[in-house]
């Protein structure tokens, strides 16, 4: 993701004195200070605009305050409306707690109905999740991941499903998206004859709280909002499907995109490659499938093949400028070059400079992505700034990082410590890397060879 623009190339060839293109406007995260021109990924809170990572952390940090505020507001409403039992609004307060208790079962049921509808319509359910952030716990049930993720914003959970068939594809998607909302509306209509406002202040109102909470959940889901990628509210997808904004090719490509992505997360790299190839055979211009195919070569240590594809993709004019696609291509291209640099034959100085440029481009666009941060830190190592590299790589060693990222950070930390002649520390870091990621990869093996054989 780092090519000279056509304007700049033309200026050099013709001797034009035209001014260089203006730097795109950027947003700076109010917490971590990272900067990016991809403004659509930033969320605005009272502290300012936050990058996706800080937004998720801020929401988790304030979640208790949110719950306390909601309960306090409910208690205030109870007092104002005069719905009291004795001197303290015991029953209304219990009903408020009951509504909070209903929330997660309703979210679970909502996502489960999504999954059931997708399965009945001939699709494959890849994941049912509570939360939307970093993966915390997961298990697999008949090939489907059931997971608990960190809470991020108001996105309480999701179902990842798609369809391998093209026939009636839009109808299948509509059935999958609309099923839980339809079920909730039918439940509300069924319970409505038994709904009584007075019960909220006089007795434990199971029916009333269930009705009100379902109405709120349906309303929030019908509000068309997009979070990132395929993650959006049901209302957003219903609108897009009815408008025809999503082509049949896009909807079909989603199946192969999910298949390749989940194969990557499960470390089934041949399956990742096969899914990406199958998707590209049908949708040859899909940028995410292109990235997943080349990345499948990278994680299988086929660095030259991966590099060839990433350079081919980056040459496409459609990915020039500021885009997440360009950032991903650039990050992975740099990773391929740095992996080749570890080998005995190494790479040329020109290739190394190009790798540094790719790493810088990726970090300038997506600085909050762990893998991008890791590649930036590796770039610092190959610049010979070993002390700074150790500082950057220390951020990758956090226990909440994925095993592969954490192991990569530890391995390059070992290499930087070795260059600093801290041999004992280097061997300890490398041992920890193997402990974190016992499956290993070519980088771990090669770094072990360098340290063990005393290569300087």
PDB file of C-alpha atoms in Angstrom, residues 143-336:
ATOM      1  CA  UNK A 143     -18.196 -26.468  13.192  1.00  0.00           C
ATOM      2  CA  UNK A 144     -19.727 -23.260  14.587  1.00  0.00           C
ATOM      3  CA  UNK A 145     -17.840 -21.018  16.998  1.00  0.00           C
ATOM      4  CA  UNK A 146     -19.740 -19.932  20.097  1.00  0.00           C
ATOM      5  CA  UNK A 147     -17.814 -17.107  21.708  1.00  0.00           C
ATOM      6  CA  UNK A 148     -17.653 -14.491  24.387  1.00  0.00           C
ATOM      7  CA  UNK A 149     -15.943 -11.287  23.276  1.00  0.00           C
ATOM      8  CA  UNK A 150     -15.062  -8.022  24.930  1.00  0.00           C
ATOM      9  CA  UNK A 151     -17.932  -5.572  24.961  1.00  0.00           C
ATOM     10  CA  UNK A 152     -17.501  -2.704  22.520  1.00  0.00           C
ATOM     11  CA  UNK A 153     -19.995   0.132  22.423  1.00  0.00           C
ATOM     12  CA  UNK A 154     -23.667  -0.792  22.148  1.00  0.00           C
ATOM     13  CA  UNK A 155     -22.961  -3.717  19.819  1.00  0.00           C
ATOM     14  CA  UNK A 156     -23.990  -6.490  22.228  1.00  0.00           C
ATOM     15  CA  UNK A 157     -23.498  -9.532  20.016  1.00  0.00           C
ATOM     16  CA  UNK A 158     -23.534 -10.835  16.481  1.00  0.00           C
ATOM     17  CA  UNK A 159     -24.179 -13.830  14.278  1.00  0.00           C
ATOM     18  CA  UNK A 160     -21.750 -14.409  11.397  1.00  0.00           C
ATOM     19  CA  UNK A 161     -23.462 -16.461   8.693  1.00  0.00           C
ATOM     20  CA  UNK A 162     -23.528 -16.572   4.908  1.00  0.00           C
ATOM     21  CA  UNK A 163     -24.787 -18.686   2.028  1.00  0.00           C
ATOM     22  CA  UNK A 164     -22.849 -20.734  -0.543  1.00  0.00           C
ATOM     23  CA  UNK A 165     -25.794 -20.759  -2.989  1.00  0.00           C
ATOM     24  CA  UNK A 166     -26.548 -17.978  -5.468  1.00  0.00           C
ATOM     25  CA  UNK A 167     -30.172 -19.002  -6.109  1.00  0.00           C
ATOM     26  CA  UNK A 168     -32.638 -16.840  -4.130  1.00  0.00           C
ATOM     27  CA  UNK A 169     -29.608 -15.371  -2.365  1.00  0.00           C
ATOM     28  CA  UNK A 170     -31.135 -11.994  -1.536  1.00  0.00           C
ATOM     29  CA  UNK A 171     -34.256 -13.699  -0.165  1.00  0.00           C
ATOM     30  CA  UNK A 172     -32.128 -16.001   1.984  1.00  0.00           C
ATOM     31  CA  UNK A 173     -30.307 -13.002   3.432  1.00  0.00           C
ATOM     32  CA  UNK A 174     -33.574 -11.196   4.150  1.00  0.00           C
ATOM     33  CA  UNK A 175     -34.942 -14.259   5.954  1.00  0.00           C
ATOM     34  CA  UNK A 176     -31.746 -14.559   7.981  1.00  0.00           C
ATOM     35  CA  UNK A 177     -31.697 -10.871   8.944  1.00  0.00           C
ATOM     36  CA  UNK A 178     -35.422 -10.392   9.622  1.00  0.00           C
ATOM     37  CA  UNK A 179     -36.150 -13.621  11.519  1.00  0.00           C
ATOM     38  CA  UNK A 180     -35.316 -12.480  15.093  1.00  0.00           C
ATOM     39  CA  UNK A 181     -37.041  -9.114  14.699  1.00  0.00           C
ATOM     40  CA  UNK A 182     -40.140 -10.888  13.409  1.00  0.00           C
ATOM     41  CA  UNK A 183     -40.045 -13.324  16.340  1.00  0.00           C
ATOM     42  CA  UNK A 184     -39.684 -10.478  18.846  1.00  0.00           C
ATOM     43  CA  UNK A 185     -42.544  -8.505  17.316  1.00  0.00           C
ATOM     44  CA  UNK A 186     -44.778 -11.600  17.414  1.00  0.00           C
ATOM     45  CA  UNK A 187     -43.802 -12.179  21.067  1.00  0.00           C
ATOM     46  CA  UNK A 188     -44.703  -8.591  21.954  1.00  0.00           C
ATOM     47  CA  UNK A 189     -48.068  -8.886  20.172  1.00  0.00           C
ATOM     48  CA  UNK A 190     -48.788 -12.152  21.994  1.00  0.00           C
ATOM     49  CA  UNK A 191     -47.959 -10.669  25.409  1.00  0.00           C
ATOM     50  CA  UNK A 192     -49.590  -7.286  24.799  1.00  0.00           C
ATOM     51  CA  UNK A 193     -53.111  -8.281  26.009  1.00  0.00           C
ATOM     52  CA  UNK A 194     -51.600  -9.114  29.424  1.00  0.00           C
ATOM     53  CA  UNK A 195     -49.593  -5.892  29.600  1.00  0.00           C
ATOM     54  CA  UNK A 196     -50.617  -3.557  32.446  1.00  0.00           C
ATOM     55  CA  UNK A 197     -48.691  -0.369  33.286  1.00  0.00           C
ATOM     56  CA  UNK A 198     -49.862  -0.544  36.904  1.00  0.00           C
ATOM     57  CA  UNK A 199     -47.985  -3.810  37.450  1.00  0.00           C
ATOM     58  CA  UNK A 200     -44.693  -1.957  37.064  1.00  0.00           C
ATOM     59  CA  UNK A 201     -45.309  -0.215  40.388  1.00  0.00           C
ATOM     60  CA  UNK A 202     -47.309  -2.791  42.283  1.00  0.00           C
ATOM     61  CA  UNK A 203     -45.911  -6.273  41.572  1.00  0.00           C
ATOM     62  CA  UNK A 204     -43.069  -8.133  39.890  1.00  0.00           C
ATOM     63  CA  UNK A 205     -43.859  -7.326  36.245  1.00  0.00           C
ATOM     64  CA  UNK A 206     -42.341 -10.191  34.273  1.00  0.00           C
ATOM     65  CA  UNK A 207     -44.579  -9.699  31.233  1.00  0.00           C
ATOM     66  CA  UNK A 208     -44.301  -5.922  31.233  1.00  0.00           C
ATOM     67  CA  UNK A 209     -40.508  -5.785  31.498  1.00  0.00           C
ATOM     68  CA  UNK A 210     -40.181  -8.461  28.813  1.00  0.00           C
ATOM     69  CA  UNK A 211     -42.436  -6.508  26.457  1.00  0.00           C
ATOM     70  CA  UNK A 212     -40.724  -3.166  27.046  1.00  0.00           C
ATOM     71  CA  UNK A 213     -37.215  -4.555  26.675  1.00  0.00           C
ATOM     72  CA  UNK A 214     -38.097  -6.362  23.444  1.00  0.00           C
ATOM     73  CA  UNK A 215     -39.583  -3.152  22.069  1.00  0.00           C
ATOM     74  CA  UNK A 216     -36.347  -1.304  22.901  1.00  0.00           C
ATOM     75  CA  UNK A 217     -34.158  -4.025  21.351  1.00  0.00           C
ATOM     76  CA  UNK A 218     -36.272  -4.109  18.177  1.00  0.00           C
ATOM     77  CA  UNK A 219     -36.173  -0.317  17.888  1.00  0.00           C
ATOM     78  CA  UNK A 220     -32.388  -0.180  18.318  1.00  0.00           C
ATOM     79  CA  UNK A 221     -31.913  -2.957  15.770  1.00  0.00           C
ATOM     80  CA  UNK A 222     -34.132  -1.238  13.219  1.00  0.00           C
ATOM     81  CA  UNK A 223     -32.041   1.926  13.460  1.00  0.00           C
ATOM     82  CA  UNK A 224     -29.686   1.603  10.448  1.00  0.00           C
ATOM     83  CA  UNK A 225     -26.116   1.849  11.749  1.00  0.00           C
ATOM     84  CA  UNK A 226     -22.912   0.341  10.414  1.00  0.00           C
ATOM     85  CA  UNK A 227     -20.039  -0.405  12.787  1.00  0.00           C
ATOM     86  CA  UNK A 228     -17.327  -1.894  10.562  1.00  0.00           C
ATOM     87  CA  UNK A 229     -17.177  -4.271   7.623  1.00  0.00           C
ATOM     88  CA  UNK A 230     -20.069  -6.722   7.713  1.00  0.00           C
ATOM     89  CA  UNK A 231     -21.066  -5.689  11.246  1.00  0.00           C
ATOM     90  CA  UNK A 232     -24.163  -3.532  11.196  1.00  0.00           C
ATOM     91  CA  UNK A 233     -27.632  -3.429  12.699  1.00  0.00           C
ATOM     92  CA  UNK A 234     -30.431  -5.504  11.236  1.00  0.00           C
ATOM     93  CA  UNK A 235     -32.085  -2.298  10.067  1.00  0.00           C
ATOM     94  CA  UNK A 236     -29.016  -1.375   8.034  1.00  0.00           C
ATOM     95  CA  UNK A 237     -28.944  -4.731   6.260  1.00  0.00           C
ATOM     96  CA  UNK A 238     -32.688  -4.768   5.631  1.00  0.00           C
ATOM     97  CA  UNK A 239     -32.419  -1.334   4.028  1.00  0.00           C
ATOM     98  CA  UNK A 240     -29.412  -2.341   1.922  1.00  0.00           C
ATOM     99  CA  UNK A 241     -31.011  -5.598   0.777  1.00  0.00           C
ATOM    100  CA  UNK A 242     -34.304  -3.945  -0.162  1.00  0.00           C
ATOM    101  CA  UNK A 243     -32.500  -1.159  -2.009  1.00  0.00           C
ATOM    102  CA  UNK A 244     -30.339  -3.662  -3.850  1.00  0.00           C
ATOM    103  CA  UNK A 245     -27.196  -1.811  -2.722  1.00  0.00           C
ATOM    104  CA  UNK A 246     -25.480  -5.151  -2.121  1.00  0.00           C
ATOM    105  CA  UNK A 247     -24.956  -7.015  -5.383  1.00  0.00           C
ATOM    106  CA  UNK A 248     -25.416 -10.768  -5.630  1.00  0.00           C
ATOM    107  CA  UNK A 249     -21.655 -11.046  -6.094  1.00  0.00           C
ATOM    108  CA  UNK A 250     -21.042  -9.136  -2.846  1.00  0.00           C
ATOM    109  CA  UNK A 251     -23.491 -11.307  -0.918  1.00  0.00           C
ATOM    110  CA  UNK A 252     -22.003 -14.469  -2.379  1.00  0.00           C
ATOM    111  CA  UNK A 253     -18.442 -13.318  -1.677  1.00  0.00           C
ATOM    112  CA  UNK A 254     -19.351 -12.944   2.010  1.00  0.00           C
ATOM    113  CA  UNK A 255     -19.504 -16.728   2.334  1.00  0.00           C
ATOM    114  CA  UNK A 256     -15.940 -17.210   1.097  1.00  0.00           C
ATOM    115  CA  UNK A 257     -14.723 -14.203   3.049  1.00  0.00           C
ATOM    116  CA  UNK A 258     -16.085 -15.631   6.304  1.00  0.00           C
ATOM    117  CA  UNK A 259     -14.804 -19.120   5.443  1.00  0.00           C
ATOM    118  CA  UNK A 260     -11.269 -17.875   4.803  1.00  0.00           C
ATOM    119  CA  UNK A 261     -11.235 -15.530   7.801  1.00  0.00           C
ATOM    120  CA  UNK A 262     -12.448 -18.141  10.286  1.00  0.00           C
ATOM    121  CA  UNK A 263     -10.052 -20.718   8.832  1.00  0.00           C
ATOM    122  CA  UNK A 264      -7.264 -18.211   9.516  1.00  0.00           C
ATOM    123  CA  UNK A 265      -8.396 -17.686  13.099  1.00  0.00           C
ATOM    124  CA  UNK A 266      -8.566 -21.472  13.586  1.00  0.00           C
ATOM    125  CA  UNK A 267      -5.080 -21.742  11.992  1.00  0.00           C
ATOM    126  CA  UNK A 268      -6.346 -24.020   9.234  1.00  0.00           C
ATOM    127  CA  UNK A 269      -4.263 -22.244   6.604  1.00  0.00           C
ATOM    128  CA  UNK A 270      -4.829 -24.662   3.676  1.00  0.00           C
ATOM    129  CA  UNK A 271      -8.588 -24.234   4.191  1.00  0.00           C
ATOM    130  CA  UNK A 272      -8.072 -20.467   4.270  1.00  0.00           C
ATOM    131  CA  UNK A 273      -6.266 -20.622   0.932  1.00  0.00           C
ATOM    132  CA  UNK A 274      -8.911 -22.881  -0.628  1.00  0.00           C
ATOM    133  CA  UNK A 275     -11.794 -20.656   0.495  1.00  0.00           C
ATOM    134  CA  UNK A 276     -10.114 -17.495  -0.791  1.00  0.00           C
ATOM    135  CA  UNK A 277      -9.330 -19.125  -4.146  1.00  0.00           C
ATOM    136  CA  UNK A 278     -12.909 -20.363  -4.511  1.00  0.00           C
ATOM    137  CA  UNK A 279     -14.243 -16.902  -3.724  1.00  0.00           C
ATOM    138  CA  UNK A 280     -11.909 -15.163  -6.162  1.00  0.00           C
ATOM    139  CA  UNK A 281     -12.948 -17.568  -8.915  1.00  0.00           C
ATOM    140  CA  UNK A 282     -16.446 -16.083  -8.585  1.00  0.00           C
ATOM    141  CA  UNK A 283     -15.561 -12.541  -7.466  1.00  0.00           C
ATOM    142  CA  UNK A 284     -12.066 -11.854  -8.857  1.00  0.00           C
ATOM    143  CA  UNK A 285     -11.996  -8.172  -7.840  1.00  0.00           C
ATOM    144  CA  UNK A 286     -12.986  -8.567  -4.185  1.00  0.00           C
ATOM    145  CA  UNK A 287     -10.171  -6.826  -2.216  1.00  0.00           C
ATOM    146  CA  UNK A 288     -10.721  -8.718   1.037  1.00  0.00           C
ATOM    147  CA  UNK A 289     -10.554 -12.094  -0.700  1.00  0.00           C
ATOM    148  CA  UNK A 290      -7.382 -10.969  -2.474  1.00  0.00           C
ATOM    149  CA  UNK A 291      -5.850 -10.052   0.870  1.00  0.00           C
ATOM    150  CA  UNK A 292      -6.882 -13.358   2.438  1.00  0.00           C
ATOM    151  CA  UNK A 293      -5.417 -15.392  -0.428  1.00  0.00           C
ATOM    152  CA  UNK A 294      -2.047 -13.642  -0.281  1.00  0.00           C
ATOM    153  CA  UNK A 295      -2.107 -13.740   3.528  1.00  0.00           C
ATOM    154  CA  UNK A 296      -2.684 -17.507   3.379  1.00  0.00           C
ATOM    155  CA  UNK A 297       0.618 -17.795   1.490  1.00  0.00           C
ATOM    156  CA  UNK A 298       2.293 -15.586   4.082  1.00  0.00           C
ATOM    157  CA  UNK A 299       1.181 -17.641   7.098  1.00  0.00           C
ATOM    158  CA  UNK A 300       2.244 -20.826   5.284  1.00  0.00           C
ATOM    159  CA  UNK A 301       5.763 -19.324   4.958  1.00  0.00           C
ATOM    160  CA  UNK A 302       5.446 -18.975   1.172  1.00  0.00           C
ATOM    161  CA  UNK A 303       6.893 -15.494   1.337  1.00  0.00           C
ATOM    162  CA  UNK A 304       7.852 -14.983  -2.315  1.00  0.00           C
ATOM    163  CA  UNK A 305       4.373 -15.988  -3.533  1.00  0.00           C
ATOM    164  CA  UNK A 306       2.749 -13.717  -0.948  1.00  0.00           C
ATOM    165  CA  UNK A 307       5.008 -10.804  -1.864  1.00  0.00           C
ATOM    166  CA  UNK A 308       4.255 -11.223  -5.569  1.00  0.00           C
ATOM    167  CA  UNK A 309       0.513 -11.080  -4.957  1.00  0.00           C
ATOM    168  CA  UNK A 310       0.623  -8.113  -2.580  1.00  0.00           C
ATOM    169  CA  UNK A 311       2.736  -6.104  -5.010  1.00  0.00           C
ATOM    170  CA  UNK A 312       0.332  -7.012  -7.803  1.00  0.00           C
ATOM    171  CA  UNK A 313      -2.649  -5.898  -5.722  1.00  0.00           C
ATOM    172  CA  UNK A 314      -0.978  -2.649  -4.675  1.00  0.00           C
ATOM    173  CA  UNK A 315      -0.326  -1.765  -8.311  1.00  0.00           C
ATOM    174  CA  UNK A 316      -4.091  -1.591  -8.854  1.00  0.00           C
ATOM    175  CA  UNK A 317      -5.218   2.045  -9.020  1.00  0.00           C
ATOM    176  CA  UNK A 318      -8.382   1.211  -7.077  1.00  0.00           C
ATOM    177  CA  UNK A 319      -6.411   0.808  -3.825  1.00  0.00           C
ATOM    178  CA  UNK A 320      -4.390   4.007  -4.085  1.00  0.00           C
ATOM    179  CA  UNK A 321      -4.997   6.780  -1.566  1.00  0.00           C
ATOM    180  CA  UNK A 322      -6.145   6.368   2.015  1.00  0.00           C
ATOM    181  CA  UNK A 323      -8.031   3.131   2.552  1.00  0.00           C
ATOM    182  CA  UNK A 324      -8.109   0.201   4.939  1.00  0.00           C
ATOM    183  CA  UNK A 325      -7.501  -2.118   1.977  1.00  0.00           C
ATOM    184  CA  UNK A 326      -4.276  -0.312   1.122  1.00  0.00           C
ATOM    185  CA  UNK A 327      -3.200  -0.497   4.770  1.00  0.00           C
ATOM    186  CA  UNK A 328      -3.733  -4.260   4.935  1.00  0.00           C
ATOM    187  CA  UNK A 329      -1.935  -4.894   1.654  1.00  0.00           C
ATOM    188  CA  UNK A 330       0.973  -2.704   2.772  1.00  0.00           C
ATOM    189  CA  UNK A 331       1.219  -4.322   6.194  1.00  0.00           C
ATOM    190  CA  UNK A 332       1.318  -7.824   4.750  1.00  0.00           C
ATOM    191  CA  UNK A 333       3.737  -6.830   1.979  1.00  0.00           C
ATOM    192  CA  UNK A 334       6.133  -5.452   4.591  1.00  0.00           C
ATOM    193  CA  UNK A 335       5.722  -8.618   6.671  1.00  0.00           C
ATOM    194  CA  UNK A 336       6.646 -10.755   3.649  1.00  0.00           C
TER     195      UNK A 336
END
